[in-house]
Amino acid sequence: MDKRYEILKQCFGYTSFRDGQEELIDAVLSGRDALGIMPTGGGKSLCYQIPALMLDGITLVVSPLISLMKDQVMALKSSGVAAAYINSSLTPAQIELVYRNVELGKYKIIYIAPERLLTTGFLHAVSKVKISMLCVDEAHCISQWGQDFRPSYLRITDFINRLPYRPVVSAFTATATAKVREDIIYRLGLQDAKTVITGFDRPNLRFEVMKPAKKPNTLLELVSARRNKCGIIYCATRKKVEDVCFKLQQAGFAATRYHAGLTDEERRQNQDDFVYDRRSIMVATNAFGMGIDKSNVGFVIHYNMPQSMEAYYQEAGRAGRDGMPADCILLYSASDIRTAKILIENPSEKSMLSPEEQQEVIEHDLARLDQIVDYCQTRRCLRGYILDYFGEVHPDECHNCSNCVKEVSMPAATPAAAPAVAPVSGKNAHLVLACIDNVYQELGRNVSTTLIVRILHQSKDKRIFENSLDHLPHYGALRYLAKEDIYGIMADLREQRLVKYTSDHGIISLTAKGRKELQKKATAARSSANTELPQYADADLLQVLKDLRWQLAQEAGVPAYVVFSNATLQDMAEKAPRDIEEFLQVSGVGQHKAEKYGKVFLQAINDYFN
Ligand code: ADP
């Protein structure tokens, strides 16, 4: 078998590459520099981890945040890969030990903070080994045109120049405009770099802008309606973080906070509480989040407008990394513009720039501020606006943002939130499935979620009459429900993998599983058997698997996703493997994890069915 695919399956448990991954891996393996621009959750890590395991020497990964390194190393170790990190969270003795192991060639991948690259100890340790690749993660940090410029990133080039030979250099980031892209190539001195830019769109994210009269009340309504989900609330200042966190805690929410004014220890503790699901809401400034690999964030609310579209998309993009539907809501008020201007005009970390350069950066930042103000005020499709900003072609409407779908833009008024994976109420869910199927039979194509909701809700939309859809048996079948509830049913159906949204934004169709579900119902009706079908058994099984994961993660002292991601558990619940062979077929289960967890998970699945 092709070695790349062998590693993909054995270490990471996947059978196919995602968009862009193969091209970047091949470039690096052929000795060529590479620049990968992929959205959050797009799978950048594999692009350097797979070559790292195939190249003969070691791979250094420069990364800006301690938390990211720790997470990545934990995840790699749990997949059986020898990896380590070097940053200020280690004691001098621990760093010494890592250096010794580096010299002994014990690691394939080493994550390192940029500040550490030029230290004598590190230079000495790596002088004894071969560095095959240097990988720069969050590469936009090297550009002063990006929103996260870190002067320490400029040391990377000095480090490369000090080596007796030049390793392959690869760089990755999620957000980069053309200008930042050029700057990355220039500052890192990338040579003939293979540049791969995959789409920026994240179809599972729903964008919304609100202009609330009273932000605190609106925020409480929004989080009440999402009680069983994890979320991040970004505020512009430390003071706001304190206020908002306090109010949420008073209202009974498990909220914690993160900003640069807290001690290192408290920041670490609060971040862990959030990552390990002990607290469900993180209230933070933009200091929080870069590199947080928490895949089950169900919403990101911006209590204040951020300073640029790049910052917004990066922060909002921390929602829904597991591919599940997630909300990105921006609460805008005119006073946000004043706060943003003050923050831009009084930068905290740009001291390495000359006064002229500093002024240029400020002017550039103010121009970017205008853009995000425009986003908050636009009536156009919000997703379209974002994609335009990054220069990507898109349909006129996405049918999944507050401007395209006015009906769902209000916060759900019901405080009783649905459980994270809500058991779909059988009858209504089947009506929705049947309606989607009937419309497809009628028109020979699938239509948007909005149109399905309108048919079920007996709307007078002219598209319904033009296509004679008012003659369908389902026209008005759910008119007694609120439209939000029908959207809710659809979200649940999607979560259960019974329907899917195609890349054409908001077009909904049945999955094979959804079709099977419909057929089961029809067969049951024909045989007029009275026995209830075991509906949505996977949702219950999924819960069993999640509980087991939680228990194992607690025992090992790691975040739940290090054991298995949500997507892996979904696939496991669907495939319901019976033996280790079948267990290995589950997406995200590699050799190492199968050996480690196979037995207990198989036992749980077996118990569930018996
Ligand atoms: P990024 O760094 O681009 O934000 P990650 O590298 O953290 O994204 O990947 C996001 C998720 O996607 C991870 O859970 C990862 O295991 C998963 N993933 C990456 N590549 C693949 C693939 N080829 N097939 C299935 N899942 C993948």
XYZ file of C-alpha atoms and ligand atoms in Angstrom:
637
model
C 0.000 0.000 0.000
C 1.098 3.567 -0.652
C 3.054 4.626 2.440
C 1.102 7.877 2.822
C -2.182 6.010 2.965
C -0.713 3.413 5.258
C 0.244 6.079 7.791
C -3.068 7.878 7.304
C -4.916 4.730 8.308
C -2.533 3.259 10.843
C -1.820 6.391 12.853
C -4.834 8.544 12.278
C -7.504 6.044 11.307
C -8.631 7.728 8.085
C -8.918 6.252 4.627
C -8.974 9.287 2.363
C -7.315 12.671 2.251
C -9.180 15.904 2.415
C -8.965 18.699 -0.092
C -5.396 19.938 -0.446
C -3.764 17.512 1.971
C -2.269 15.157 -0.581
C -0.838 17.950 -2.719
C 0.890 19.549 0.241
C 2.227 16.252 1.550
C 3.595 15.333 -1.873
C 5.254 18.712 -2.298
C 7.066 18.412 1.009
C 8.069 14.817 0.378
C 9.592 15.818 -2.938
C 11.717 18.374 -1.078
C 9.691 21.425 -2.065
C 8.620 24.229 0.308
C 4.897 24.483 0.845
C 2.274 26.965 1.981
C -1.117 25.593 2.980
C -4.074 27.902 3.509
C -7.024 25.949 4.825
C -9.952 26.860 7.043
C -10.005 25.938 10.708
C -10.813 22.270 10.987
C -9.634 21.714 7.407
C -6.943 19.279 8.512
C -3.694 21.230 8.367
C -1.928 19.156 11.018
C -1.900 15.971 8.944
C -0.196 17.861 6.120
C 2.970 18.101 8.162
C 2.526 15.166 10.524
C 2.402 12.557 7.754
C 5.572 13.754 5.982
C 7.212 14.106 9.401
C 6.709 10.376 9.926
C 8.067 9.565 6.477
C 11.135 11.819 6.351
C 14.317 10.413 7.829
C 15.169 13.228 10.263
C 13.050 15.147 12.713
C 10.404 17.779 12.054
C 10.262 20.983 14.049
C 6.887 22.623 14.312
C 6.968 26.261 15.361
C 3.788 27.176 17.096
C 2.739 30.314 18.946
C 0.737 28.920 21.801
C 1.621 26.592 24.596
C -1.852 25.100 24.745
C -1.741 24.103 21.086
C 1.527 22.256 21.498
C 0.352 20.370 24.516
C -2.864 19.331 22.769
C -1.133 18.273 19.596
C 1.519 16.282 21.410
C -1.102 14.568 23.554
C -3.090 13.666 20.456
C 0.007 12.382 18.649
C 1.106 10.280 21.607
C -2.347 8.775 21.855
C -1.926 7.734 18.208
C 1.430 6.141 18.987
C 3.698 8.868 17.576
C 6.839 9.915 19.482
C 6.527 13.657 19.958
C 7.498 16.351 22.454
C 7.159 20.074 23.000
C 9.511 22.746 24.244
C 8.109 25.909 25.776
C 8.023 27.960 28.937
C 5.545 25.628 30.647
C 8.343 23.087 31.187
C 10.849 23.319 34.027
C 14.559 23.651 33.107
C 15.043 20.005 34.123
C 12.208 18.864 31.846
C 13.647 20.877 28.967
C 17.050 19.280 29.574
C 15.440 15.858 29.369
C 13.741 16.729 26.081
C 17.071 17.979 24.704
C 18.764 14.724 25.687
C 16.036 12.727 23.989
C 16.336 14.929 20.908
C 20.010 14.076 20.696
C 19.180 10.398 21.103
C 16.761 10.668 18.187
C 13.756 9.664 20.248
C 11.274 11.995 18.602
C 9.961 12.406 15.089
C 8.075 15.631 15.794
C 9.007 18.454 18.149
C 6.777 21.440 18.764
C 8.651 24.533 19.801
C 7.830 28.124 20.770
C 9.558 30.646 18.480
C 11.335 32.281 21.445
C 13.177 29.013 22.110
C 14.657 28.534 18.648
C 17.790 30.566 19.195
C 18.583 29.472 22.741
C 21.998 27.890 23.204
C 20.615 24.659 24.646
C 18.286 24.067 21.726
C 20.854 25.001 19.088
C 23.253 22.581 20.711
C 20.706 19.753 20.858
C 19.688 20.050 17.219
C 23.281 20.374 16.015
C 23.525 16.624 16.631
C 20.515 15.576 14.580
C 19.107 16.087 11.144
C 16.160 18.445 10.798
C 14.274 17.281 7.725
C 11.494 19.818 7.881
C 10.711 23.042 9.634
C 7.021 23.698 9.766
C 5.518 27.044 10.718
C 2.045 26.759 12.135
C -0.228 29.811 12.358
C 2.146 31.307 9.811
C 0.212 34.579 9.558
C 1.861 35.518 12.890
C 4.970 36.418 10.908
C 3.198 39.154 9.014
C 2.558 42.557 10.452
C -0.342 42.769 8.033
C -2.062 39.895 9.800
C -4.087 40.356 12.958
C -1.727 38.372 15.185
C 1.715 39.678 14.380
C 4.303 38.175 16.735
C 7.772 39.676 16.514
C 9.238 36.431 17.868
C 8.217 34.760 14.589
C 10.866 36.819 12.831
C 13.468 34.642 14.581
C 12.456 31.651 12.495
C 14.416 32.882 9.485
C 17.470 33.581 11.669
C 17.250 30.034 12.949
C 17.048 28.554 9.451
C 20.012 30.640 8.357
C 22.119 29.295 11.209
C 21.634 25.674 10.190
C 24.461 24.104 8.169
C 21.848 23.034 5.556
C 18.357 24.208 4.703
C 15.480 21.892 5.654
C 12.227 21.858 3.744
C 10.086 24.699 5.069
C 6.315 24.431 5.203
C 3.860 27.002 6.497
C 0.193 26.798 7.406
C -2.545 29.213 8.350
C -6.318 29.481 8.295
C -6.719 33.106 7.402
C -4.554 34.942 4.992
C -5.416 37.644 2.531
C -3.282 37.935 -0.615
C -1.094 40.516 1.106
C -0.454 38.346 4.165
C 0.210 35.377 1.897
C 2.904 37.267 0.010
C 4.371 38.463 3.272
C 4.595 34.915 4.647
C 6.443 33.752 1.540
C 8.771 36.739 1.643
C 9.563 36.725 5.351
C 10.077 32.989 5.624
C 12.077 32.992 2.423
C 9.975 30.163 0.978
C 11.524 28.912 -2.244
C 9.295 27.984 -5.165
C 6.673 27.099 -2.588
C 3.759 24.878 -3.535
C 0.828 27.028 -2.440
C -2.480 25.319 -1.835
C -5.529 27.356 -0.930
C -8.614 25.291 -0.216
C -12.041 26.846 0.136
C -12.660 29.142 3.057
C -16.302 28.243 3.379
C -17.488 26.399 6.475
C -20.995 25.267 5.497
C -21.853 23.989 8.983
C -21.500 27.466 10.507
C -24.573 29.681 10.679
C -23.747 33.387 10.747
C -25.865 35.981 12.438
C -25.536 39.667 13.267
C -27.810 41.165 15.916
C -28.158 44.758 17.055
C -29.692 44.282 20.482
C -31.045 47.179 22.524
C -29.847 45.456 25.685
C -26.890 43.162 25.071
C -26.877 41.518 28.525
C -30.491 40.369 28.143
C -29.992 39.162 24.605
C -26.882 37.257 25.627
C -28.756 35.504 28.416
C -31.493 34.498 25.986
C -28.955 33.209 23.488
C -27.032 31.088 25.971
C -30.236 29.844 27.633
C -31.353 28.512 24.287
C -28.024 26.682 23.982
C -27.730 25.358 27.497
C -26.400 21.949 26.556
C -23.719 23.189 24.217
C -20.220 24.478 24.792
C -19.558 27.997 23.614
C -17.124 30.884 23.584
C -18.142 34.494 24.211
C -15.602 37.011 22.999
C -15.486 40.506 24.530
C -13.337 43.449 23.472
C -11.806 44.232 26.878
C -10.762 42.477 30.074
C -13.312 44.476 32.027
C -16.122 43.344 29.779
C -14.968 39.748 30.179
C -15.192 40.119 33.952
C -18.682 41.698 33.775
C -20.131 39.186 31.351
C -18.627 36.162 33.100
C -19.941 37.350 36.463
C -23.457 37.903 35.087
C -23.526 34.484 33.476
C -22.342 32.798 36.642
C -24.981 34.659 38.628
C -27.602 33.416 36.211
C -26.453 29.864 36.916
C -24.269 29.155 33.879
C -21.025 27.195 34.167
C -18.927 30.054 32.781
C -15.218 30.709 33.144
C -12.947 33.482 31.821
C -9.666 34.114 30.052
C -7.710 37.299 29.472
C -4.161 38.586 29.707
C -4.765 40.150 33.141
C -5.076 36.788 34.890
C -2.118 34.872 36.272
C -0.647 32.156 34.050
C -1.883 29.594 36.517
C -5.465 30.817 36.453
C -5.498 31.093 32.683
C -4.282 27.533 32.394
C -6.803 26.290 34.917
C -9.730 28.078 33.236
C -8.719 26.929 29.808
C -8.474 23.339 31.010
C -11.887 23.602 32.660
C -13.328 24.576 29.308
C -11.346 22.131 27.186
C -12.114 19.233 29.529
C -15.827 20.127 29.533
C -15.936 21.008 33.222
C -17.200 24.492 32.283
C -19.355 24.912 29.226
C -18.894 28.633 28.538
C -15.630 30.492 28.080
C -15.830 34.303 28.255
C -12.614 35.717 26.848
C -10.713 38.418 25.053
C -9.028 37.585 21.782
C -6.094 36.275 23.852
C -8.019 33.029 24.035
C -8.276 30.450 21.410
C -5.539 30.370 18.851
C -4.711 26.727 18.579
C -7.412 25.518 20.917
C -8.265 22.219 19.336
C -11.634 21.796 21.017
C -13.815 20.281 18.392
C -17.250 20.433 20.029
C -17.723 24.201 20.372
C -21.387 24.701 19.433
C -21.478 28.498 19.379
C -19.211 31.532 19.327
C -20.861 34.778 20.343
C -19.066 38.088 19.905
C -20.342 40.378 22.604
C -18.441 43.177 20.895
C -17.516 43.627 17.289
C -13.936 42.441 16.661
C -11.403 44.599 14.866
C -11.259 42.950 11.478
C -12.883 40.333 9.271
C -9.790 38.138 9.611
C -10.037 38.209 13.395
C -13.770 37.588 13.234
C -13.581 34.622 10.903
C -10.744 33.092 12.856
C -12.505 33.466 16.207
C -15.966 32.508 14.949
C -14.323 29.605 13.113
C -13.529 27.959 16.443
C -17.140 26.801 16.419
C -18.069 23.519 14.785
C -14.649 22.047 14.070
C -16.266 18.636 14.314
C -18.435 19.500 11.317
C -21.646 19.709 13.358
C -23.999 22.690 12.897
C -22.825 25.626 15.009
C -23.796 29.279 15.501
C -21.586 32.332 15.043
C -23.429 35.337 16.400
C -22.125 38.881 16.491
C -23.814 41.381 18.820
C -23.134 44.756 17.326
C -23.539 48.245 18.735
C -22.206 51.575 17.558
C -20.106 51.959 20.711
C -18.071 48.902 19.615
C -16.519 51.076 16.920
C -15.182 53.517 19.507
C -13.695 50.716 21.631
C -12.077 49.084 18.598
C -10.535 52.393 17.519
C -9.015 52.945 20.952
C -7.544 49.429 20.930
C -6.116 49.849 17.433
C -4.592 53.230 18.172
C -2.940 51.960 21.354
C -1.284 48.685 20.320
C 0.312 46.557 23.001
C 2.862 44.428 21.125
C 4.384 46.146 18.124
C 7.419 47.632 19.767
C 9.846 46.242 17.186
C 8.412 48.525 14.525
C 9.669 52.016 13.728
C 7.191 54.874 14.402
C 6.505 55.161 10.653
C 5.830 51.444 10.321
C 3.678 51.610 13.420
C 1.599 54.398 11.887
C 1.223 52.439 8.679
C -0.016 49.405 10.588
C -2.548 51.539 12.485
C -3.912 53.007 9.269
C -4.164 49.580 7.775
C -6.000 48.316 10.866
C -8.451 51.223 10.731
C -9.249 50.383 7.118
C -9.955 46.803 8.161
C -12.176 48.058 10.944
C -14.319 49.821 8.321
C -14.824 46.495 6.616
C -16.156 44.714 9.641
C -18.456 47.636 10.447
C -19.769 47.176 6.937
C -20.294 43.451 7.623
C -22.364 44.334 10.696
C -24.537 46.650 8.663
C -24.910 44.791 5.422
C -28.218 43.310 4.310
C -26.467 40.930 1.939
C -25.787 37.278 2.652
C -23.273 37.250 5.525
C -21.470 34.152 4.320
C -21.219 35.739 0.887
C -19.741 38.865 2.455
C -17.080 36.842 4.277
C -16.205 34.799 1.197
C -15.960 37.943 -0.910
C -13.517 39.310 1.603
C -11.277 36.291 1.115
C -11.751 36.411 -2.636
C -13.822 33.275 -2.998
C -16.659 32.755 -5.459
C -20.034 31.813 -3.936
C -23.760 31.678 -4.658
C -25.803 34.842 -3.983
C -27.540 33.437 -0.936
C -26.464 30.756 1.546
C -29.869 30.229 3.186
C -28.051 29.728 6.444
C -27.320 33.202 7.803
C -29.486 35.795 9.511
C -29.777 37.905 6.367
C -30.823 35.017 4.117
C -33.107 33.385 6.643
C -34.815 36.125 8.563
C -37.144 33.663 10.244
C -34.526 31.974 12.382
C -32.629 35.078 13.358
C -34.378 35.508 16.686
C -33.005 33.850 19.798
C -35.151 30.924 20.818
C -37.468 32.182 23.502
C -37.855 28.830 25.199
C -35.400 28.481 28.069
C -35.749 24.720 28.061
C -33.045 23.763 25.626
C -33.030 20.625 23.577
C -30.424 18.045 24.567
C -27.245 18.118 22.481
C -28.390 15.152 20.419
C -32.124 15.482 20.779
C -34.204 12.392 20.221
C -36.235 13.397 17.182
C -39.943 13.253 17.809
C -40.839 10.363 15.505
C -43.945 11.621 13.747
C -42.832 15.140 12.888
C -39.377 14.015 11.921
C -40.877 11.513 9.491
C -43.097 14.191 8.012
C -40.047 16.317 7.305
C -38.197 13.374 5.736
C -41.203 12.436 3.644
C -41.672 16.039 2.520
C -38.055 16.270 1.328
C -38.516 12.992 -0.526
C -41.797 14.067 -2.129
C -40.452 17.391 -3.300
C -37.544 15.550 -4.878
C -39.946 13.138 -6.623
C -42.042 16.068 -7.807
C -39.270 18.341 -9.095
C -36.453 15.907 -9.794
C -34.113 17.973 -7.635
C -33.604 18.940 -4.038
C -34.518 22.370 -2.726
C -33.435 24.641 0.102
C -34.164 24.130 3.770
C -36.147 27.363 3.722
C -38.472 26.106 1.024
C -39.094 22.796 2.814
C -39.928 24.697 6.004
C -42.290 26.947 4.059
C -44.101 24.000 2.479
C -44.566 22.312 5.821
C -45.650 25.600 7.342
C -48.220 26.309 4.613
C -46.523 29.501 3.499
C -47.798 31.520 0.552
C -44.335 31.667 -1.018
C -44.824 32.056 -4.752
C -42.265 29.334 -5.552
C -44.644 26.855 -3.907
C -47.520 27.743 -6.208
C -45.402 28.085 -9.324
C -44.211 24.503 -8.809
C -47.569 23.164 -7.636
C -46.019 22.101 -4.372
C -49.188 23.125 -2.556
C -50.716 19.876 -3.859
C -48.253 17.767 -1.936
C -49.722 15.856 1.001
C -47.269 17.620 3.298
C -48.227 21.148 2.416
C -49.120 22.659 5.798
C -48.535 19.376 7.630
C -46.598 21.164 10.390
C -48.374 24.521 10.305
C -49.163 24.282 13.988
C -45.458 24.332 14.859
C -43.308 27.479 15.019
C -40.955 27.733 12.071
C -38.009 27.649 14.473
C -39.228 24.269 15.652
C -39.234 22.900 12.120
C -35.703 24.204 11.640
C -34.897 22.517 14.933
C -36.239 19.188 13.688
C -34.113 19.563 10.576
C -31.033 20.300 12.627
C -31.712 17.166 14.625
C -32.232 15.114 11.476
C -28.953 16.408 10.226
C -27.237 15.546 13.462
C -28.635 12.022 13.154
C -27.237 11.876 9.615
C -30.669 11.361 8.125
C -30.376 14.456 5.968
C -27.435 16.436 4.697
C -26.846 19.907 3.342
C -25.037 19.932 0.059
C -22.223 22.313 -0.685
C -24.689 24.457 -2.655
C -25.526 26.162 0.615
C -28.696 25.186 2.308
C -29.930 22.621 -0.217
C -31.187 19.746 1.856
C -31.362 16.118 0.782
C -31.929 12.703 2.318
C -28.912 10.569 3.122
C -28.926 6.838 2.478
C -29.664 6.412 6.144
C -32.590 8.861 5.927
C -34.030 7.023 2.943
C -33.726 3.753 4.806
C -35.535 5.271 7.762
C -38.407 6.350 5.502
C -38.605 2.900 3.938
C -38.660 1.232 7.336
C -41.609 3.373 8.280
C -43.415 2.605 5.020
C -42.802 -1.139 5.425
C -43.990 -1.020 8.989
C -47.139 0.825 7.914
C -47.828 -1.694 5.112
C -47.509 -4.695 7.354
C -49.612 -2.692 9.829
C -47.572 -4.212 12.566
C -48.067 -2.467 15.820
C -44.540 -2.947 17.079
C -42.578 0.281 17.438
C -39.420 0.402 15.380
C -36.246 1.004 17.344
C -35.948 4.609 16.135
C -32.712 6.551 16.236
C -31.010 3.771 18.082
C -27.690 5.340 17.125
C -28.440 8.448 19.180
C -28.733 6.337 22.307
C -25.697 4.315 21.371
C -23.833 7.523 20.686
C -24.612 8.664 24.206
C -23.301 5.373 25.603
C -20.087 5.844 23.629
C -19.762 9.461 24.752
C -20.159 8.457 28.386
C -17.482 5.816 27.988
C -15.170 8.306 26.303
C -15.704 10.765 29.137
C -14.820 8.096 31.688
C -11.662 7.032 29.823
C -10.583 10.648 29.334
C -11.060 11.340 33.042
C -8.993 8.323 33.971
C -6.179 9.286 31.612
C -6.372 13.004 32.478
C -6.773 14.070 28.843
C -9.527 16.007 27.040
C -12.284 13.812 25.627
C -11.358 14.448 21.995
C -7.895 13.026 22.543
C -9.572 9.643 23.076
C -11.853 9.947 20.017
C -13.406 12.916 18.215
C -17.172 13.426 18.001
C -17.032 12.536 14.315
C -15.349 9.224 15.178
C -17.985 8.372 17.786
C -20.743 9.218 15.292
C -19.231 6.850 12.774
C -18.785 4.204 15.450
C -22.446 4.469 16.468
C -23.467 4.164 12.829
C -21.222 1.219 12.023
C -21.742 -0.476 15.393
C -18.679 -2.704 14.902
C -18.791 -6.275 16.219
C -15.114 -7.163 16.270
C -11.714 -5.535 16.078
C -11.641 -5.814 12.279
C -14.832 -3.822 12.014
C -13.651 -1.468 14.739
C -10.656 -0.590 12.568
C -13.052 0.423 9.787
C -14.369 3.307 11.870
C -13.094 6.669 10.650
C -10.550 8.013 13.125
C -9.567 4.621 14.547
C -5.950 3.769 13.844
C -3.911 0.781 14.909
C -2.730 2.260 18.166
C -6.148 3.416 19.311
C -7.752 0.156 18.264
C -5.325 -1.697 20.517
C -5.822 0.747 23.338
C -9.581 1.210 23.270
C -10.986 -1.476 21.008
C -11.881 -3.914 23.716
C -13.821 -1.537 25.973
C -15.719 0.125 23.153
C -16.623 -3.195 21.537
C -17.827 -4.424 24.901
C -20.022 -1.331 25.362
C -21.495 -1.722 21.869
C -22.109 -5.391 22.474
C -23.824 -4.677 25.803
C -25.971 -2.062 24.125
C -27.367 -4.531 21.616
C -27.905 -7.359 24.067
P -6.827 22.553 11.441
O -5.477 22.509 12.109
O -6.763 22.789 9.974
O -7.781 23.482 12.121
P -6.955 19.832 12.265
O -5.673 19.436 11.681
O -7.024 20.030 13.737
O -7.490 21.131 11.555
O -8.076 18.786 11.805
C -9.412 18.944 12.199
C -10.051 17.585 12.397
O -10.160 16.907 11.153
C -9.240 16.673 13.307
O -10.141 16.002 14.168
C -8.574 15.718 12.341
O -8.293 14.466 12.937
C -9.624 15.593 11.243
N -9.034 15.207 9.952
C -7.927 15.698 9.382
N -7.677 15.094 8.194
C -8.650 14.190 8.013
C -8.961 13.239 6.971
N -8.196 13.104 5.886
N -10.054 12.476 7.130
C -10.852 12.607 8.214
N -10.621 13.489 9.219
C -9.538 14.264 9.132
